[in-house]
PDB file of C-alpha atoms in Angstrom:
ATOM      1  CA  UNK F  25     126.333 121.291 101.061  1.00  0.00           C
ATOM      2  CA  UNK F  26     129.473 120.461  98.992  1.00  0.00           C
ATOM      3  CA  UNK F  27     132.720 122.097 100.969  1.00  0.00           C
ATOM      4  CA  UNK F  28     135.961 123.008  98.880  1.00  0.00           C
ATOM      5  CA  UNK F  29     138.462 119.583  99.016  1.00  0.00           C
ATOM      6  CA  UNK F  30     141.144 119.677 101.499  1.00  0.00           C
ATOM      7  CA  UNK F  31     143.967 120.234  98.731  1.00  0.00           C
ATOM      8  CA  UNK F  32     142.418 123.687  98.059  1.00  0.00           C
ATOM      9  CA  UNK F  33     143.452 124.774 101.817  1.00  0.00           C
ATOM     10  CA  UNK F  34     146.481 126.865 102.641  1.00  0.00           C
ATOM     11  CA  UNK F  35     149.190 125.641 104.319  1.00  0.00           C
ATOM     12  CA  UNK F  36     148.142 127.990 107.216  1.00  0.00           C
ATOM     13  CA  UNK F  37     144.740 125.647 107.447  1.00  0.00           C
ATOM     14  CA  UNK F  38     142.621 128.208 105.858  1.00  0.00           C
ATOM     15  CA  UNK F  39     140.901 127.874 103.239  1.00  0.00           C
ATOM     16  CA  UNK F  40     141.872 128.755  99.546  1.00  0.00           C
ATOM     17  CA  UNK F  41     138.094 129.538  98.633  1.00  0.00           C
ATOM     18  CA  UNK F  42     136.758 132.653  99.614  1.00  0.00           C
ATOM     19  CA  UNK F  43     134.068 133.073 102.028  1.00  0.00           C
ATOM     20  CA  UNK F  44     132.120 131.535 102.571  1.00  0.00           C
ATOM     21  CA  UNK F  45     133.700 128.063 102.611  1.00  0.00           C
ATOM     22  CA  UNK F  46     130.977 126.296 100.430  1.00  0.00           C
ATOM     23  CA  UNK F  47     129.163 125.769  97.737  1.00  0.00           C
ATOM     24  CA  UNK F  48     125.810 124.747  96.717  1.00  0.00           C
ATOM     25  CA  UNK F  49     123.260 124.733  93.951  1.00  0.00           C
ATOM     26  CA  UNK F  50     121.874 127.625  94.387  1.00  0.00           C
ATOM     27  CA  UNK F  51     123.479 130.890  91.857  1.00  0.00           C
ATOM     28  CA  UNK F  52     125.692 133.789  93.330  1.00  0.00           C
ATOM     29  CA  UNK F  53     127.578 130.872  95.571  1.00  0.00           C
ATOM     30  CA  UNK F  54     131.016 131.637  95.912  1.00  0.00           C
ATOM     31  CA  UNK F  55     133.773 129.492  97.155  1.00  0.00           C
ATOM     32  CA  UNK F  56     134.142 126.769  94.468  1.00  0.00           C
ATOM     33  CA  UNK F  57     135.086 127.478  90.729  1.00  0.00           C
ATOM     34  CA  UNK F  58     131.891 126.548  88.127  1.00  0.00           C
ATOM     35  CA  UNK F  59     133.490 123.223  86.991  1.00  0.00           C
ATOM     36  CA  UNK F  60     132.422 122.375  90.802  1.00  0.00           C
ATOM     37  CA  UNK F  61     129.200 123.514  90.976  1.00  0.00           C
ATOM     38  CA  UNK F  62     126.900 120.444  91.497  1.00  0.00           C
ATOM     39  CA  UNK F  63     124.036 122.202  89.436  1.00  0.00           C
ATOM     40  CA  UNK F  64     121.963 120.124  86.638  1.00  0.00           C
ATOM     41  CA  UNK F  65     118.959 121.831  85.310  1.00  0.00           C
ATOM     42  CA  UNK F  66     116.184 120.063  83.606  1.00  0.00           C
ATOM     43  CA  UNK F  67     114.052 122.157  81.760  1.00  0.00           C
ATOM     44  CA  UNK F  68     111.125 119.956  79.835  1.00  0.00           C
ATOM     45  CA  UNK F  69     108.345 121.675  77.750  1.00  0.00           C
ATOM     46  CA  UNK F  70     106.120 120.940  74.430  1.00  0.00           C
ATOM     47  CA  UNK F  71     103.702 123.687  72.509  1.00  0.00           C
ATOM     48  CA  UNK F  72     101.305 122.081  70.159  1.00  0.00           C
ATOM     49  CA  UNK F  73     102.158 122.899  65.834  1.00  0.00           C
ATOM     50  CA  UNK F  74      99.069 123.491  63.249  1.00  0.00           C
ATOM     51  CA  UNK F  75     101.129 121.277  60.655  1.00  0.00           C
ATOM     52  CA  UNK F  76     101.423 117.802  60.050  1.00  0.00           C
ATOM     53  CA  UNK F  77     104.110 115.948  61.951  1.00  0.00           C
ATOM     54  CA  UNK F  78     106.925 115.598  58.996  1.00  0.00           C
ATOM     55  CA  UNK F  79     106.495 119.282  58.589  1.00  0.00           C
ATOM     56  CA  UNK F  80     106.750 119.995  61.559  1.00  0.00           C
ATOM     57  CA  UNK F  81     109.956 117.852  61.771  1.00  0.00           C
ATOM     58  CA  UNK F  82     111.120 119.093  58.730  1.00  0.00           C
ATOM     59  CA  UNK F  83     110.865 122.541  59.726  1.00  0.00           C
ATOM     60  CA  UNK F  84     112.773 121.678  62.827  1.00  0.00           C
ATOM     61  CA  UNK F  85     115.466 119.985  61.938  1.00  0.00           C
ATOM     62  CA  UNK F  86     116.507 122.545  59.163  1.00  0.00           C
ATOM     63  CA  UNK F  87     118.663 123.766  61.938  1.00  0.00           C
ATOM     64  CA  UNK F  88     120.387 126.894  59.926  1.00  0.00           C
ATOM     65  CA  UNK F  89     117.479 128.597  60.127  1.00  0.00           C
ATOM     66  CA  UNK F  90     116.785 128.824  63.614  1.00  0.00           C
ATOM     67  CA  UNK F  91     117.833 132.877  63.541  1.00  0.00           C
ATOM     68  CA  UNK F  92     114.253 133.535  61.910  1.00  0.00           C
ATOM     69  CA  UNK F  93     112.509 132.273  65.201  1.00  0.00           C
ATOM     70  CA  UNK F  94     115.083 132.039  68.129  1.00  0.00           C
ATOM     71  CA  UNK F  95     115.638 135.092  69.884  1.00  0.00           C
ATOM     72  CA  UNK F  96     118.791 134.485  71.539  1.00  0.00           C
ATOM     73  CA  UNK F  97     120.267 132.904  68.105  1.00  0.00           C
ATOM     74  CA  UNK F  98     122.411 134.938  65.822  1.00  0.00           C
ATOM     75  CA  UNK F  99     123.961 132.390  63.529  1.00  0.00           C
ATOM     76  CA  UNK F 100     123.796 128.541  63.076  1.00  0.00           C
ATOM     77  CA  UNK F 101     126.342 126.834  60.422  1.00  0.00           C
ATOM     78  CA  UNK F 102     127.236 123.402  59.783  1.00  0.00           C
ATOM     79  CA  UNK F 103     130.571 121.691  59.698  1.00  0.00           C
ATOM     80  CA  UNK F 104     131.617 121.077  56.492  1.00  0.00           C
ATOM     81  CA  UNK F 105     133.841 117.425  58.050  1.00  0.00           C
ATOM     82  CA  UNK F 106     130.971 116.425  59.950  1.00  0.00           C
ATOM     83  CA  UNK F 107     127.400 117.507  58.744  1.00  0.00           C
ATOM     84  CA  UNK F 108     126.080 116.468  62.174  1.00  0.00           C
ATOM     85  CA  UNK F 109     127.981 119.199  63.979  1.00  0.00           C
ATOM     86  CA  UNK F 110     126.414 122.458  63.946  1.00  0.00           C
ATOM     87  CA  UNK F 111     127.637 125.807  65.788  1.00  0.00           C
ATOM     88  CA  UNK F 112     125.431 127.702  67.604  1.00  0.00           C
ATOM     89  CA  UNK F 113     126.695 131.642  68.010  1.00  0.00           C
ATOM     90  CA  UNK F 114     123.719 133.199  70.307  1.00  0.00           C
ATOM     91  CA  UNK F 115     123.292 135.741  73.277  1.00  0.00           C
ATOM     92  CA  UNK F 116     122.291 135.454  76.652  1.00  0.00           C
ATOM     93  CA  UNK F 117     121.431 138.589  78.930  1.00  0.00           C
ATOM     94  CA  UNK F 118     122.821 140.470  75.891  1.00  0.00           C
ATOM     95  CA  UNK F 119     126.330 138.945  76.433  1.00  0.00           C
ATOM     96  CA  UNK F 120     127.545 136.963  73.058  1.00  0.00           C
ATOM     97  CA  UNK F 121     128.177 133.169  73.583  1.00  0.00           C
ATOM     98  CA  UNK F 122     129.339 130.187  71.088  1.00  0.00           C
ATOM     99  CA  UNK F 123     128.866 126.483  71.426  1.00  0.00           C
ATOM    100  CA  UNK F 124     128.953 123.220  69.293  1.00  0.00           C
ATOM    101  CA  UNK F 125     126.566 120.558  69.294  1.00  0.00           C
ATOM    102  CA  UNK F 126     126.704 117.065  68.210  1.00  0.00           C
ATOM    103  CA  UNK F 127     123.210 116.381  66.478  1.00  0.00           C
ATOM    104  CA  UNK F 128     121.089 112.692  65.527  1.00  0.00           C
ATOM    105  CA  UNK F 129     117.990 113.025  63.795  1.00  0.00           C
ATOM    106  CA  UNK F 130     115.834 110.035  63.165  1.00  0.00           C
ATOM    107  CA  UNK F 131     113.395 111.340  60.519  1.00  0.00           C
ATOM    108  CA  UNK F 132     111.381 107.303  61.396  1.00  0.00           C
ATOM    109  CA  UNK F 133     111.073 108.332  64.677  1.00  0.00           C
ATOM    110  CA  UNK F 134     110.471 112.046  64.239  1.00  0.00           C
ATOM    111  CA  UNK F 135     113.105 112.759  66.749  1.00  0.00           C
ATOM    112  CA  UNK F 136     116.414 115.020  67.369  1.00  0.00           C
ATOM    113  CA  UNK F 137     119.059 113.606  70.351  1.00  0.00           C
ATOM    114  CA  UNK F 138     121.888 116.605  70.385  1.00  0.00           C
ATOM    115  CA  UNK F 139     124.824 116.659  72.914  1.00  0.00           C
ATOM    116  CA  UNK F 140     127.230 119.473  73.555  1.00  0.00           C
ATOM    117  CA  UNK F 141     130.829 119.406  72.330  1.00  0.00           C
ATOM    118  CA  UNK F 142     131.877 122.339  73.615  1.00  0.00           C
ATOM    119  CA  UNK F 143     130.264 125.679  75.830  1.00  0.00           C
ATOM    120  CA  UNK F 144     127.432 124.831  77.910  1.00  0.00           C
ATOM    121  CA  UNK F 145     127.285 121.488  79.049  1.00  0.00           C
ATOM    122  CA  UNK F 146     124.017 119.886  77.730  1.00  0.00           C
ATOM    123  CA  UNK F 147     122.203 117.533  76.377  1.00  0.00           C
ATOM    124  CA  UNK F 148     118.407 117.568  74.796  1.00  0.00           C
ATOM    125  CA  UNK F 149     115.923 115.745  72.999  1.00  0.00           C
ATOM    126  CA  UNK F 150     113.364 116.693  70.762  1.00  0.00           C
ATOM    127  CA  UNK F 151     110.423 115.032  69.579  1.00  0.00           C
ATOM    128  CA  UNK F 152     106.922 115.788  67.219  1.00  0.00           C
ATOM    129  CA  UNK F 153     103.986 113.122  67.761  1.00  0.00           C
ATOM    130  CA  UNK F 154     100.721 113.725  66.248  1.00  0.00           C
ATOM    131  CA  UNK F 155      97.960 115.683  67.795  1.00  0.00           C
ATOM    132  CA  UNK F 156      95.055 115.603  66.200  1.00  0.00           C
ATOM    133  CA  UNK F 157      93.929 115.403  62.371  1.00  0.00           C
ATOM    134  CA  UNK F 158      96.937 117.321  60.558  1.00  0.00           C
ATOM    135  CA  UNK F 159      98.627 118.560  64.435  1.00  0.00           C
ATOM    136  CA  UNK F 160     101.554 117.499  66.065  1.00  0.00           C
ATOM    137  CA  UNK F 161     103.514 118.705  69.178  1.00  0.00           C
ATOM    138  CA  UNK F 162     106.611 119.179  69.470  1.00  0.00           C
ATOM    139  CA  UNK F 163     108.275 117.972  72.852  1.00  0.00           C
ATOM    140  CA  UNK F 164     111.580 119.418  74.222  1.00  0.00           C
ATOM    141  CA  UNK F 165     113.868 118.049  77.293  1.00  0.00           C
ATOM    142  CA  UNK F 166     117.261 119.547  78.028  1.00  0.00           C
ATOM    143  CA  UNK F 167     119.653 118.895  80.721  1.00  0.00           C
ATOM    144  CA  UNK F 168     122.052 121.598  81.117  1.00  0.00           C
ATOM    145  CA  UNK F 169     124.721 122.608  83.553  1.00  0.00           C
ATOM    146  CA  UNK F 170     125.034 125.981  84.314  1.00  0.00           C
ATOM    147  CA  UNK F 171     129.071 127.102  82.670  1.00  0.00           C
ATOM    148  CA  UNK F 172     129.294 130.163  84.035  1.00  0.00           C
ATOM    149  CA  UNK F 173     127.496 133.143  86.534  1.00  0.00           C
ATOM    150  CA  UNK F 174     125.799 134.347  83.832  1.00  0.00           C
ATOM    151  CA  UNK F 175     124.493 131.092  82.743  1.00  0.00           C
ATOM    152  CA  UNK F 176     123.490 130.760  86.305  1.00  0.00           C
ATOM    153  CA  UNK F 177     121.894 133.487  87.190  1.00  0.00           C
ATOM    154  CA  UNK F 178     120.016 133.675  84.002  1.00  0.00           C
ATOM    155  CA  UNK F 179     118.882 129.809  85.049  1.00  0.00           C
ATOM    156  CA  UNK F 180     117.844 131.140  88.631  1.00  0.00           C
ATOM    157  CA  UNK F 181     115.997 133.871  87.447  1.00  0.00           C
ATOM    158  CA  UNK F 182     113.907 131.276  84.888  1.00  0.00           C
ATOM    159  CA  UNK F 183     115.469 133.157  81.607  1.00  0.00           C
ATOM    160  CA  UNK F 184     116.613 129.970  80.454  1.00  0.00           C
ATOM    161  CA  UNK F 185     113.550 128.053  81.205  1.00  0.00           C
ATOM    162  CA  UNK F 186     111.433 131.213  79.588  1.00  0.00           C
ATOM    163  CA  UNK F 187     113.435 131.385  76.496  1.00  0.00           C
ATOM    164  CA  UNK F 188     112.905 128.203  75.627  1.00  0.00           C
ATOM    165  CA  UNK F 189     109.604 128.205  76.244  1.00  0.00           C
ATOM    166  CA  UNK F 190     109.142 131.358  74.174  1.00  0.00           C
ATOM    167  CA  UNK F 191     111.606 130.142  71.299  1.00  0.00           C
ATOM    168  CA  UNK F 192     108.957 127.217  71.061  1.00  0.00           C
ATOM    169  CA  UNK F 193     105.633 129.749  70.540  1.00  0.00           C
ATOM    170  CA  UNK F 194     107.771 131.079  67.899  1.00  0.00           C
ATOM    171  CA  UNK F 195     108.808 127.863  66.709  1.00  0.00           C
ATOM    172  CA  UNK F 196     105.206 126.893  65.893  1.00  0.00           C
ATOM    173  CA  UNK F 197     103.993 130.479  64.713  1.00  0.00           C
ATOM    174  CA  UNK F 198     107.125 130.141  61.942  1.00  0.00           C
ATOM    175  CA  UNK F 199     105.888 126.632  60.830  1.00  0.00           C
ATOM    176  CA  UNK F 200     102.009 127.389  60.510  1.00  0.00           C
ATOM    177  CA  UNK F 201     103.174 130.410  58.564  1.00  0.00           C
ATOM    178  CA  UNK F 202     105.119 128.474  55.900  1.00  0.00           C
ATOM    179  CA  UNK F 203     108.390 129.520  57.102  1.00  0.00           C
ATOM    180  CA  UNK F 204     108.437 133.163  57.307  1.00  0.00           C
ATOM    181  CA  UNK F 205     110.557 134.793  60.336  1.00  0.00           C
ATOM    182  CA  UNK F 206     108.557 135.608  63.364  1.00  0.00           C
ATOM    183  CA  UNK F 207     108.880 139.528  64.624  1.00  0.00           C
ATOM    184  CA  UNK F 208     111.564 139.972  66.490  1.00  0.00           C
ATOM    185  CA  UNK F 209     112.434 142.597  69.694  1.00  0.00           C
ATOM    186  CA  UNK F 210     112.762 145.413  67.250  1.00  0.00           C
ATOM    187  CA  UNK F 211     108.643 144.664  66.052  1.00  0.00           C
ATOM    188  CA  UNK F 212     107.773 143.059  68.913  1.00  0.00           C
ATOM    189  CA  UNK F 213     108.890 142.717  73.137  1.00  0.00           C
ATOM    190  CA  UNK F 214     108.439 138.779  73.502  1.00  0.00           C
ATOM    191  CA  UNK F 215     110.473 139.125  76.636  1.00  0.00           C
ATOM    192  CA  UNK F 216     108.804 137.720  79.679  1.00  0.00           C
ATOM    193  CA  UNK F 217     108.980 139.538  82.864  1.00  0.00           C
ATOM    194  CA  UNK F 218     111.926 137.710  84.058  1.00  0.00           C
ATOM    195  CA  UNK F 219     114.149 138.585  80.757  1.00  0.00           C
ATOM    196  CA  UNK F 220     113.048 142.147  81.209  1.00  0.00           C
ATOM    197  CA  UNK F 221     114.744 142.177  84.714  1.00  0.00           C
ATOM    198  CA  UNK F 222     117.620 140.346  83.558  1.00  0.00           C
ATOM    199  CA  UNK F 223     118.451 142.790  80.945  1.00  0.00           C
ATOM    200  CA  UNK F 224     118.132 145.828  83.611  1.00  0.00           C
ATOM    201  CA  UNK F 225     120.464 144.070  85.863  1.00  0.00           C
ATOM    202  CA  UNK F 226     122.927 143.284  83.401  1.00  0.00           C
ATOM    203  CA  UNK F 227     122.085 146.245  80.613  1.00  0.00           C
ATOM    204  CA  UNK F 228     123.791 145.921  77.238  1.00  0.00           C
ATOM    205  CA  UNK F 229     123.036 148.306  74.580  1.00  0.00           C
ATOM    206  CA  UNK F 230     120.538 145.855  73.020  1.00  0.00           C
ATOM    207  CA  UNK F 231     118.449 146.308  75.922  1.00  0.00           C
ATOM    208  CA  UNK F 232     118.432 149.539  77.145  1.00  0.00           C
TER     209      UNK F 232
END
């Protein structure tokens, strides 16, 4: 249990923070702004890629076209000053989002190390080893901190663990198809369960 600091309380020797007087880790707390919140979420995951592992990589790493399989992803441009700073414009929970990302790909090592500039706070690596004759897997890790309630509640509910996890099927059905977008919500519902309720609690016209 993390309480609100002394400086936040009122000269009357209440508190400044709403009830109740604490916060935790867990999502819907109240009594402590986000920048307080404690909460680090790891969220690790790998789906295994029919294509070689520089494909694979290739495909990965040609991050402007991560619209054709992301769900969530609307647009993804480079800077033109610094060609390893990309901006992300996505959705969660059918509420638009932005954030920057500093990006270092080591095509010798078949990895990506990103960390976030601005938006979310996060950091992630990903990585393709061989699996097989002519397979690979690609390997994700992110550690993210919750910005918001939204970003919250969509990590308590698993949306952001689910995404991911979905964006990564996708991933590998858009490489072993030579790079042709993957169906999105329109074609097909790859919402799991979890999305579904999201999108009722928080309806947007996208997902009604």
């Amino acid at each position: 249990m993390v309480r609100c600091p002394s400086a936040d309380r009122r000269g009357d020797g209440r508190s400044a923070c709403p009830e109740p007087l604490w916060c935790t880790g867990m999502p819907l707390r109240r009594g402590c702004e986000p920048e307080r919140w404690p909460t680090v979420s790891i969220i690790e995951t790998s789906t295994a890629v029919r294509a070689s592992v520089a494909d694979t990589f290739a495909r990965f790493t040609d991050f402007e076209s991560y619209p054709a399989f992301m769900r969530s992803v609307d647009q993804v441009t480079r800077d033109s000053a610094q060609q390893d700073r990309l901006r992300f414009v996505y959705s969660i929970g059918g509420i638009p989002r932005h954030y920057t990302i500093d990006v270092d790909s080591s095509e010798e090592f078949a990895e990506v190390h990103w960390t976030s500039v601005d938006g979310p706070q996060h950091t992630g690596l990903a990585r393709v080893s061989a699996a097989g004759e002519g397979n690979s897997e690609l390997y994700i890790k992110v550690d993210l901190r919750p910005a918001g309630i939204i970003d919250s509640m969509g990590d308590a509910l698993g949306l952001i663990r689910s995404r991911v996890q979905h964006d990564m099927k996708r991933f590998a059905e858009y490489v072993e198809s030579g790079g042709e977008a993957v169906p999105g919500p329109a074609d097909a519902d790859h919402r799991a369960p979890l999305e579904r309720l999201f999108d009722r609690v928080f309806p947007t016209d996208q997902s009604r």
